[in-house]
């Protein structure tokens, strides 16, 4: 048994799991909310764990910038580098770091490993990660595409390759949760992804707009909106929430089914963006072996999967609607026998992936 204590430390909550890497089993878990002091919250978890002693602690860290290309053993220097990267992720990296510091204090002698959401996408080529803006400004400010959900992509792409029996598979993976993104993966390497310097770019999400014309910001700014208001508008009050009043996909689908025109338009916009990226990534990869759906919406909504690939038989993509509609928690194929490109549903498990990467560094 190799016990890993997995920590996802946010600004006001700490989510944790105790995972046995050998059996891939979650043994315990909890969520501490309304956290004001990360250190005392961590001591509370230590007490709850009693005489259970993890071999290593794995921490989710959102932004690893261009510095971290893989999971990294935490030292004072690594802590300092994560702190420096807070400029790129001011809402996420500071609470992630608070969790690391609290764990180092509460569990003396147990190694800590930082696992970064961005690391998996460090394989992107310059032409994929470079924004076409003033090169000096971009360099000085660290402005480039980084991509996120990397831990999920790593887990899901490995599980998909296992299911296909093809480690060299070309995959287009849709991670559709509250936050949503898509990645083009070639033989386990990320070659393109829809989130950019921040998680705002790309697909339509629960509360984020995804892609839009940056000129809209100037327009709204000249009309009197402050930067904080624009940030809130695009990150917290847009996407499905902005279009319908609810950011939860089940609510939007329910309203649309009752004939609500706003909800139907929101679904149409959401699906249109999925198809836009699917086509783009087929071109970037030069074809694909499989299209993979994961996370809350991707795993549980047959209607979303169906809309994403409808009418693509000519491209070699065809669902088997009875497989697609069948409820299951297993990784599975939902395309028809005639489909040249397989369509898969693969449940993600970011905590297990963090645990595996932390254990692998031991
Ligand atoms: P997070 O990004 O917060 O981890 P999840 O991956 O849990 O989020 O995804 C949450 C989303 O999944 C919500 O919009 C929820 O409505 C959606 N979802 C969950 N189950 C279903 C379902 N059966 N059909 C459609 N959407 C679903």
Short mmCIF file of C-alpha atoms and ligand atoms in Angstrom, two decimals:
data_model
loop_
_atom_site.label_atom_id
_atom_site.label_comp_id
_atom_site.label_asym_id
_atom_site.label_seq_id
_atom_site.Cartn_x
_atom_site.Cartn_y
_atom_site.Cartn_z
CA UNK A 1 0.00 0.00 0.00
CA UNK A 2 1.31 3.49 -0.88
CA UNK A 3 -0.87 6.06 0.84
CA UNK A 4 -0.99 9.50 -0.70
CA UNK A 5 -2.72 12.44 0.94
CA UNK A 6 -4.13 14.56 -1.91
CA UNK A 7 -4.85 18.22 -1.16
CA UNK A 8 -6.81 20.74 -3.24
CA UNK A 9 -6.49 23.95 -1.27
CA UNK A 10 -8.70 26.88 -2.30
CA UNK A 11 -9.18 30.33 -0.83
CA UNK A 12 -11.99 29.29 1.52
CA UNK A 13 -11.97 25.49 1.40
CA UNK A 14 -9.65 22.49 1.50
CA UNK A 15 -10.72 19.34 -0.35
CA UNK A 16 -8.71 16.26 0.53
CA UNK A 17 -8.51 12.56 -0.21
CA UNK A 18 -6.47 9.68 1.10
CA UNK A 19 -5.65 7.47 -1.89
CA UNK A 20 -3.94 4.08 -2.09
CA UNK A 21 -2.04 4.21 -5.36
CA UNK A 22 -1.61 0.42 -5.68
CA UNK A 23 -5.35 -0.35 -5.57
CA UNK A 24 -6.29 3.06 -7.11
CA UNK A 25 -8.76 3.36 -4.25
CA UNK A 26 -9.95 6.41 -2.37
CA UNK A 27 -9.89 5.38 1.30
CA UNK A 28 -11.05 8.59 2.93
CA UNK A 29 -11.91 12.11 1.92
CA UNK A 30 -13.34 15.35 3.13
CA UNK A 31 -14.12 18.96 2.40
CA UNK A 32 -13.42 21.68 4.94
CA UNK A 33 -15.33 24.86 4.14
CA UNK A 34 -15.16 28.44 5.38
CA UNK A 35 -11.41 28.09 5.91
CA UNK A 36 -9.83 31.27 7.23
CA UNK A 37 -6.58 29.78 8.54
CA UNK A 38 -5.13 27.02 6.37
CA UNK A 39 -2.72 25.87 9.05
CA UNK A 40 -5.35 25.16 11.69
CA UNK A 41 -7.59 23.54 9.06
CA UNK A 42 -4.71 21.23 8.11
CA UNK A 43 -4.08 20.36 11.77
CA UNK A 44 -7.77 19.42 11.95
CA UNK A 45 -7.33 16.98 9.05
CA UNK A 46 -4.18 15.57 10.67
CA UNK A 47 -6.22 14.86 13.79
CA UNK A 48 -8.98 13.24 11.73
CA UNK A 49 -6.43 10.97 10.01
CA UNK A 50 -5.40 9.70 13.45
CA UNK A 51 -2.65 7.10 13.18
CA UNK A 52 -2.75 6.95 9.36
CA UNK A 53 0.57 8.10 7.93
CA UNK A 54 0.71 9.09 4.26
CA UNK A 55 3.95 8.36 2.42
CA UNK A 56 3.69 11.59 0.44
CA UNK A 57 1.37 14.57 0.07
CA UNK A 58 0.24 15.63 -3.42
CA UNK A 59 -0.99 19.19 -3.95
CA UNK A 60 -3.00 20.58 -6.83
CA UNK A 61 -1.39 23.83 -8.01
CA UNK A 62 -3.16 25.73 -10.76
CA UNK A 63 -0.39 27.67 -12.45
CA UNK A 64 3.13 26.41 -13.05
CA UNK A 65 3.90 28.99 -15.75
CA UNK A 66 6.74 28.03 -18.09
CA UNK A 67 8.80 26.92 -15.09
CA UNK A 68 7.16 23.63 -14.16
CA UNK A 69 6.84 20.98 -16.86
CA UNK A 70 6.07 18.09 -14.48
CA UNK A 71 5.13 17.27 -10.89
CA UNK A 72 7.83 18.62 -8.57
CA UNK A 73 9.05 17.82 -5.06
CA UNK A 74 8.40 20.90 -2.89
CA UNK A 75 11.43 22.71 -1.49
CA UNK A 76 11.77 26.30 -0.26
CA UNK A 77 12.88 27.28 -3.78
CA UNK A 78 9.82 25.59 -5.34
CA UNK A 79 7.57 27.42 -2.86
CA UNK A 80 9.18 30.70 -3.88
CA UNK A 81 8.69 29.94 -7.58
CA UNK A 82 5.00 29.12 -7.03
CA UNK A 83 4.65 32.39 -5.14
CA UNK A 84 6.24 34.29 -8.01
CA UNK A 85 3.79 32.68 -10.45
CA UNK A 86 0.90 34.14 -8.42
CA UNK A 87 1.02 37.12 -10.78
CA UNK A 88 -0.37 34.78 -13.48
CA UNK A 89 -3.03 33.19 -11.23
CA UNK A 90 -3.74 35.65 -8.41
CA UNK A 91 -6.91 33.86 -7.26
CA UNK A 92 -5.51 30.32 -7.30
CA UNK A 93 -1.80 30.05 -6.60
CA UNK A 94 -1.82 31.88 -3.21
CA UNK A 95 -4.39 29.52 -1.61
CA UNK A 96 -2.65 26.50 -3.24
CA UNK A 97 0.58 27.67 -1.64
CA UNK A 98 -1.12 28.22 1.72
CA UNK A 99 -2.14 24.55 1.59
CA UNK A 100 1.43 23.46 0.84
CA UNK A 101 2.84 25.53 3.70
CA UNK A 102 0.19 24.25 6.10
CA UNK A 103 0.89 20.62 5.11
CA UNK A 104 4.65 21.05 5.48
CA UNK A 105 4.07 22.41 8.99
CA UNK A 106 1.43 19.85 10.02
CA UNK A 107 3.17 16.75 8.58
CA UNK A 108 6.88 17.23 9.34
CA UNK A 109 9.09 14.69 7.55
CA UNK A 110 6.47 13.79 4.91
CA UNK A 111 7.51 14.90 1.40
CA UNK A 112 5.20 17.23 -0.52
CA UNK A 113 4.74 17.20 -4.29
CA UNK A 114 3.18 19.99 -6.36
CA UNK A 115 1.15 18.83 -9.38
CA UNK A 116 0.40 21.64 -11.81
CA UNK A 117 -2.74 22.06 -14.00
CA UNK A 118 -0.58 23.67 -16.68
CA UNK A 119 2.36 21.20 -16.77
CA UNK A 120 0.85 18.72 -19.24
CA UNK A 121 0.53 21.47 -21.87
CA UNK A 122 4.19 22.51 -21.72
CA UNK A 123 4.68 20.34 -24.81
CA UNK A 124 2.76 22.87 -26.94
CA UNK A 125 4.85 24.17 -29.86
CA UNK A 126 5.64 27.92 -30.01
CA UNK A 127 3.18 28.43 -32.85
CA UNK A 128 0.44 26.97 -30.68
CA UNK A 129 1.21 28.95 -27.51
CA UNK A 130 2.21 32.34 -28.93
CA UNK A 131 -0.33 35.16 -29.07
CA UNK A 132 0.17 37.51 -32.01
CA UNK A 133 0.81 40.62 -29.89
CA UNK A 134 3.90 42.83 -29.33
CA UNK A 135 6.61 40.26 -28.59
CA UNK A 136 8.38 42.42 -25.97
CA UNK A 137 5.18 43.02 -24.02
CA UNK A 138 4.39 39.30 -24.13
CA UNK A 139 7.88 38.37 -22.89
CA UNK A 140 7.91 40.92 -20.06
CA UNK A 141 4.45 39.93 -18.83
CA UNK A 142 4.58 36.16 -19.40
CA UNK A 143 1.70 36.45 -21.88
CA UNK A 144 1.30 33.16 -23.78
CA UNK A 145 -1.09 30.25 -23.81
CA UNK A 146 -0.51 27.81 -20.92
CA UNK A 147 -3.65 25.67 -20.87
CA UNK A 148 -5.32 24.06 -17.84
CA UNK A 149 -7.07 20.82 -16.72
CA UNK A 150 -3.70 19.14 -17.44
CA UNK A 151 -4.01 16.61 -14.63
CA UNK A 152 -7.36 15.48 -16.00
CA UNK A 153 -6.00 15.26 -19.56
CA UNK A 154 -3.07 13.18 -18.38
CA UNK A 155 -5.35 10.72 -16.60
CA UNK A 156 -7.97 10.55 -19.36
CA UNK A 157 -5.53 10.29 -22.26
CA UNK A 158 -3.73 7.38 -20.59
CA UNK A 159 -7.04 5.63 -19.82
CA UNK A 160 -8.22 6.23 -23.40
CA UNK A 161 -5.00 4.85 -24.88
CA UNK A 162 -5.40 1.78 -22.63
CA UNK A 163 -9.00 1.31 -23.77
CA UNK A 164 -7.95 1.60 -27.43
CA UNK A 165 -4.84 -0.54 -26.89
CA UNK A 166 -2.86 2.17 -28.68
CA UNK A 167 -0.33 4.30 -26.76
CA UNK A 168 0.33 6.35 -29.92
CA UNK A 169 -3.35 7.31 -30.32
CA UNK A 170 -4.32 10.76 -31.60
CA UNK A 171 -7.04 12.01 -29.24
CA UNK A 172 -9.36 14.99 -29.03
CA UNK A 173 -10.43 15.15 -25.38
CA UNK A 174 -13.33 17.34 -24.23
CA UNK A 175 -13.19 18.09 -20.49
CA UNK A 176 -16.70 19.50 -19.95
CA UNK A 177 -17.37 20.44 -16.32
CA UNK A 178 -18.25 23.83 -14.84
CA UNK A 179 -14.96 24.91 -16.34
CA UNK A 180 -14.58 23.40 -19.81
CA UNK A 181 -11.74 22.93 -22.26
CA UNK A 182 -10.59 20.64 -25.05
CA UNK A 183 -7.15 19.32 -25.91
CA UNK A 184 -5.54 17.69 -28.95
CA UNK A 185 -3.22 14.94 -27.73
CA UNK A 186 -0.78 13.01 -29.92
CA UNK A 187 0.81 9.90 -28.38
CA UNK A 188 0.34 11.26 -24.88
CA UNK A 189 1.62 14.76 -25.67
CA UNK A 190 -0.59 17.83 -25.64
CA UNK A 191 -0.26 19.69 -28.94
CA UNK A 192 -3.14 22.16 -28.60
CA UNK A 193 -5.68 23.20 -25.98
CA UNK A 194 -8.48 25.73 -25.76
CA UNK A 195 -7.74 27.51 -22.47
CA UNK A 196 -5.02 30.10 -22.78
CA UNK A 197 -3.04 32.35 -20.46
CA UNK A 198 -6.00 32.06 -18.08
CA UNK A 199 -8.93 29.62 -17.93
CA UNK A 200 -11.17 32.18 -19.68
CA UNK A 201 -10.37 31.30 -23.29
CA UNK A 202 -12.02 28.66 -25.44
CA UNK A 203 -15.29 26.80 -24.90
CA UNK A 204 -18.51 28.21 -23.47
CA UNK A 205 -18.51 27.29 -19.74
CA UNK A 206 -20.86 27.38 -16.76
CA UNK A 207 -20.06 31.01 -15.93
CA UNK A 208 -17.22 31.95 -18.35
CA UNK A 209 -17.68 33.28 -21.86
CA UNK A 210 -14.83 31.44 -23.54
CA UNK A 211 -13.63 32.99 -26.82
CA UNK A 212 -14.72 36.49 -27.68
CA UNK A 213 -13.47 39.55 -29.54
CA UNK A 214 -11.09 41.39 -27.15
CA UNK A 215 -12.47 44.60 -28.67
CA UNK A 216 -15.61 44.02 -26.58
CA UNK A 217 -13.53 44.85 -23.49
CA UNK A 218 -12.46 48.22 -24.91
CA UNK A 219 -16.03 48.97 -25.83
CA UNK A 220 -17.31 48.18 -22.34
CA UNK A 221 -14.35 49.98 -20.72
CA UNK A 222 -15.07 53.14 -22.68
CA UNK A 223 -18.68 52.82 -21.56
CA UNK A 224 -17.45 53.04 -17.95
CA UNK A 225 -16.88 49.44 -16.77
CA UNK A 226 -13.91 48.95 -14.42
CA UNK A 227 -11.37 46.14 -14.85
CA UNK A 228 -12.80 44.29 -11.85
CA UNK A 229 -16.30 44.56 -13.29
CA UNK A 230 -15.12 43.19 -16.63
CA UNK A 231 -13.33 40.34 -14.87
CA UNK A 232 -16.50 39.47 -12.96
CA UNK A 233 -18.67 39.81 -16.07
CA UNK A 234 -16.59 37.41 -18.18
CA UNK A 235 -15.46 34.91 -15.52
CA UNK A 236 -18.49 34.74 -13.22
CA UNK A 237 -21.56 36.10 -15.01
CA UNK A 238 -21.17 34.79 -18.56
CA UNK A 239 -21.37 31.41 -20.25
CA UNK A 240 -24.54 29.39 -19.60
CA UNK A 241 -25.28 31.52 -16.52
CA UNK A 242 -25.11 34.74 -18.50
CA UNK A 243 -27.26 33.38 -21.31
CA UNK A 244 -29.94 31.65 -19.21
CA UNK A 245 -29.65 32.63 -15.53
CA UNK A 246 -28.26 29.18 -14.60
CA UNK A 247 -24.72 27.91 -15.01
CA UNK A 248 -25.75 24.31 -14.36
CA UNK A 249 -26.09 22.25 -17.55
CA UNK A 250 -28.92 20.11 -16.14
CA UNK A 251 -31.02 23.24 -15.49
CA UNK A 252 -30.38 24.60 -18.98
CA UNK A 253 -31.24 21.28 -20.63
CA UNK A 254 -34.38 21.02 -18.50
CA UNK A 255 -35.56 24.50 -19.48
CA UNK A 256 -34.85 23.89 -23.15
CA UNK A 257 -36.85 20.65 -23.03
CA UNK A 258 -39.83 22.69 -21.78
CA UNK A 259 -39.57 24.98 -24.79
CA UNK A 260 -37.57 27.86 -23.26
CA UNK A 261 -36.06 29.67 -26.29
CA UNK A 262 -33.23 31.35 -24.32
CA UNK A 263 -32.09 28.01 -22.93
CA UNK A 264 -32.25 26.43 -26.39
CA UNK A 265 -30.12 29.23 -27.84
CA UNK A 266 -27.58 28.76 -25.02
CA UNK A 267 -27.34 25.03 -25.81
CA UNK A 268 -26.97 25.81 -29.51
CA UNK A 269 -24.12 28.26 -28.78
CA UNK A 270 -22.45 25.72 -26.46
CA UNK A 271 -22.65 22.94 -29.09
CA UNK A 272 -21.58 25.25 -31.93
CA UNK A 273 -18.34 26.03 -30.03
CA UNK A 274 -17.67 22.32 -29.35
CA UNK A 275 -17.99 21.56 -33.08
CA UNK A 276 -15.81 24.52 -34.00
CA UNK A 277 -12.95 23.14 -31.88
CA UNK A 278 -13.54 19.55 -32.96
CA UNK A 279 -13.02 20.56 -36.58
CA UNK A 280 -9.99 22.68 -35.77
CA UNK A 281 -8.29 19.92 -33.79
CA UNK A 282 -8.97 17.27 -36.43
CA UNK A 283 -7.03 19.54 -38.78
CA UNK A 284 -4.22 20.21 -36.26
CA UNK A 285 -3.75 16.49 -35.59
CA UNK A 286 -4.30 15.42 -39.20
CA UNK A 287 -7.14 13.13 -38.15
CA UNK A 288 -7.86 11.35 -34.87
CA UNK A 289 -8.19 7.83 -33.48
CA UNK A 290 -10.75 8.88 -30.87
CA UNK A 291 -12.86 11.72 -29.55
CA UNK A 292 -13.17 11.50 -25.77
CA UNK A 293 -15.70 13.07 -23.41
CA UNK A 294 -15.03 13.57 -19.70
CA UNK A 295 -16.04 15.57 -16.54
CA UNK A 296 -19.59 16.31 -15.30
CA UNK A 297 -21.23 17.19 -18.62
CA UNK A 298 -19.01 15.06 -20.85
CA UNK A 299 -19.51 11.91 -18.75
CA UNK A 300 -23.21 12.29 -18.00
CA UNK A 301 -24.92 14.05 -20.91
CA UNK A 302 -25.66 11.87 -23.96
CA UNK A 303 -27.41 14.88 -25.56
CA UNK A 304 -24.23 16.98 -25.41
CA UNK A 305 -22.09 14.21 -26.94
CA UNK A 306 -24.69 13.64 -29.62
CA UNK A 307 -24.90 17.34 -30.54
CA UNK A 308 -21.09 17.68 -30.61
CA UNK A 309 -20.65 15.08 -33.35
CA UNK A 310 -24.05 15.09 -35.15
CA UNK A 311 -23.87 14.95 -38.94
CA UNK A 312 -20.18 14.00 -39.01
CA UNK A 313 -20.53 10.53 -40.56
CA UNK A 314 -18.73 11.96 -43.61
CA UNK A 315 -15.75 12.72 -41.36
CA UNK A 316 -15.85 9.15 -40.03
CA UNK A 317 -17.56 9.97 -36.74
CA UNK A 318 -20.78 8.15 -35.88
CA UNK A 319 -22.35 7.45 -32.48
CA UNK A 320 -24.25 4.33 -31.53
CA UNK A 321 -27.14 6.12 -29.81
CA UNK A 322 -28.06 3.13 -27.66
CA UNK A 323 -24.47 2.89 -26.34
CA UNK A 324 -24.36 6.68 -26.00
CA UNK A 325 -27.60 6.75 -24.04
CA UNK A 326 -26.76 3.90 -21.65
CA UNK A 327 -25.87 5.04 -18.12
CA UNK A 328 -22.49 3.77 -16.90
CA UNK A 329 -19.59 4.89 -14.70
CA UNK A 330 -17.04 2.90 -16.72
CA UNK A 331 -14.70 4.05 -19.49
CA UNK A 332 -16.44 2.92 -22.67
CA UNK A 333 -16.86 3.17 -26.43
CA UNK A 334 -20.08 4.90 -27.59
CA UNK A 335 -19.44 5.06 -31.35
CA UNK A 336 -20.92 2.63 -33.88
CA UNK A 337 -18.97 -0.18 -35.51
CA UNK A 338 -18.94 1.86 -38.73
CA UNK A 339 -17.29 4.89 -37.10
CA UNK A 340 -13.68 5.29 -38.34
CA UNK A 341 -12.94 7.54 -35.36
CA UNK A 342 -13.96 6.02 -32.01
CA UNK A 343 -16.00 8.09 -29.58
CA UNK A 344 -15.25 7.34 -25.91
CA UNK A 345 -16.62 8.34 -22.53
CA UNK A 346 -13.85 8.19 -19.93
CA UNK A 347 -14.55 9.33 -16.34
CA UNK A 348 -11.76 11.55 -15.09
CA UNK A 349 -10.04 11.14 -11.71
CA UNK A 350 -7.77 14.08 -10.97
CA UNK A 351 -7.16 13.04 -7.36
CA UNK A 352 -5.89 9.61 -8.41
CA UNK A 353 -3.66 11.21 -11.05
CA UNK A 354 -2.19 13.61 -8.46
CA UNK A 355 -1.64 10.66 -6.12
CA UNK A 356 0.09 8.64 -8.85
CA UNK A 357 2.38 11.48 -9.84
CA UNK A 358 3.25 12.23 -6.21
CA UNK A 359 3.99 8.55 -5.51
CA UNK A 360 6.07 8.25 -8.68
CA UNK A 361 8.38 11.00 -7.37
CA UNK A 362 9.07 9.14 -4.11
P1 LIG B 1 -16.29 20.99 -11.90
O1 LIG B 1 -15.74 21.66 -13.10
O2 LIG B 1 -16.79 21.95 -10.87
O3 LIG B 1 -15.47 19.84 -11.37
P2 LIG B 1 -18.09 18.89 -12.87
O4 LIG B 1 -17.08 18.21 -13.70
O5 LIG B 1 -18.64 18.19 -11.68
O6 LIG B 1 -17.67 20.35 -12.44
O7 LIG B 1 -19.33 19.27 -13.86
C1 LIG B 1 -20.43 19.99 -13.38
C2 LIG B 1 -21.42 20.14 -14.53
O8 LIG B 1 -21.83 18.83 -14.95
C3 LIG B 1 -22.67 20.92 -14.16
O9 LIG B 1 -22.98 21.87 -15.17
C4 LIG B 1 -23.74 19.82 -14.15
O10 LIG B 1 -25.00 20.32 -14.52
C5 LIG B 1 -23.22 18.89 -15.22
N1 LIG B 1 -23.86 17.58 -15.14
C6 LIG B 1 -23.78 16.64 -14.17
N2 LIG B 1 -24.58 15.59 -14.45
C7 LIG B 1 -25.20 15.86 -15.62
C8 LIG B 1 -26.16 15.19 -16.44
N3 LIG B 1 -26.64 14.00 -16.10
N4 LIG B 1 -26.56 15.78 -17.58
C9 LIG B 1 -26.09 16.99 -17.93
N5 LIG B 1 -25.18 17.69 -17.22
C10 LIG B 1 -24.74 17.14 -16.07
#
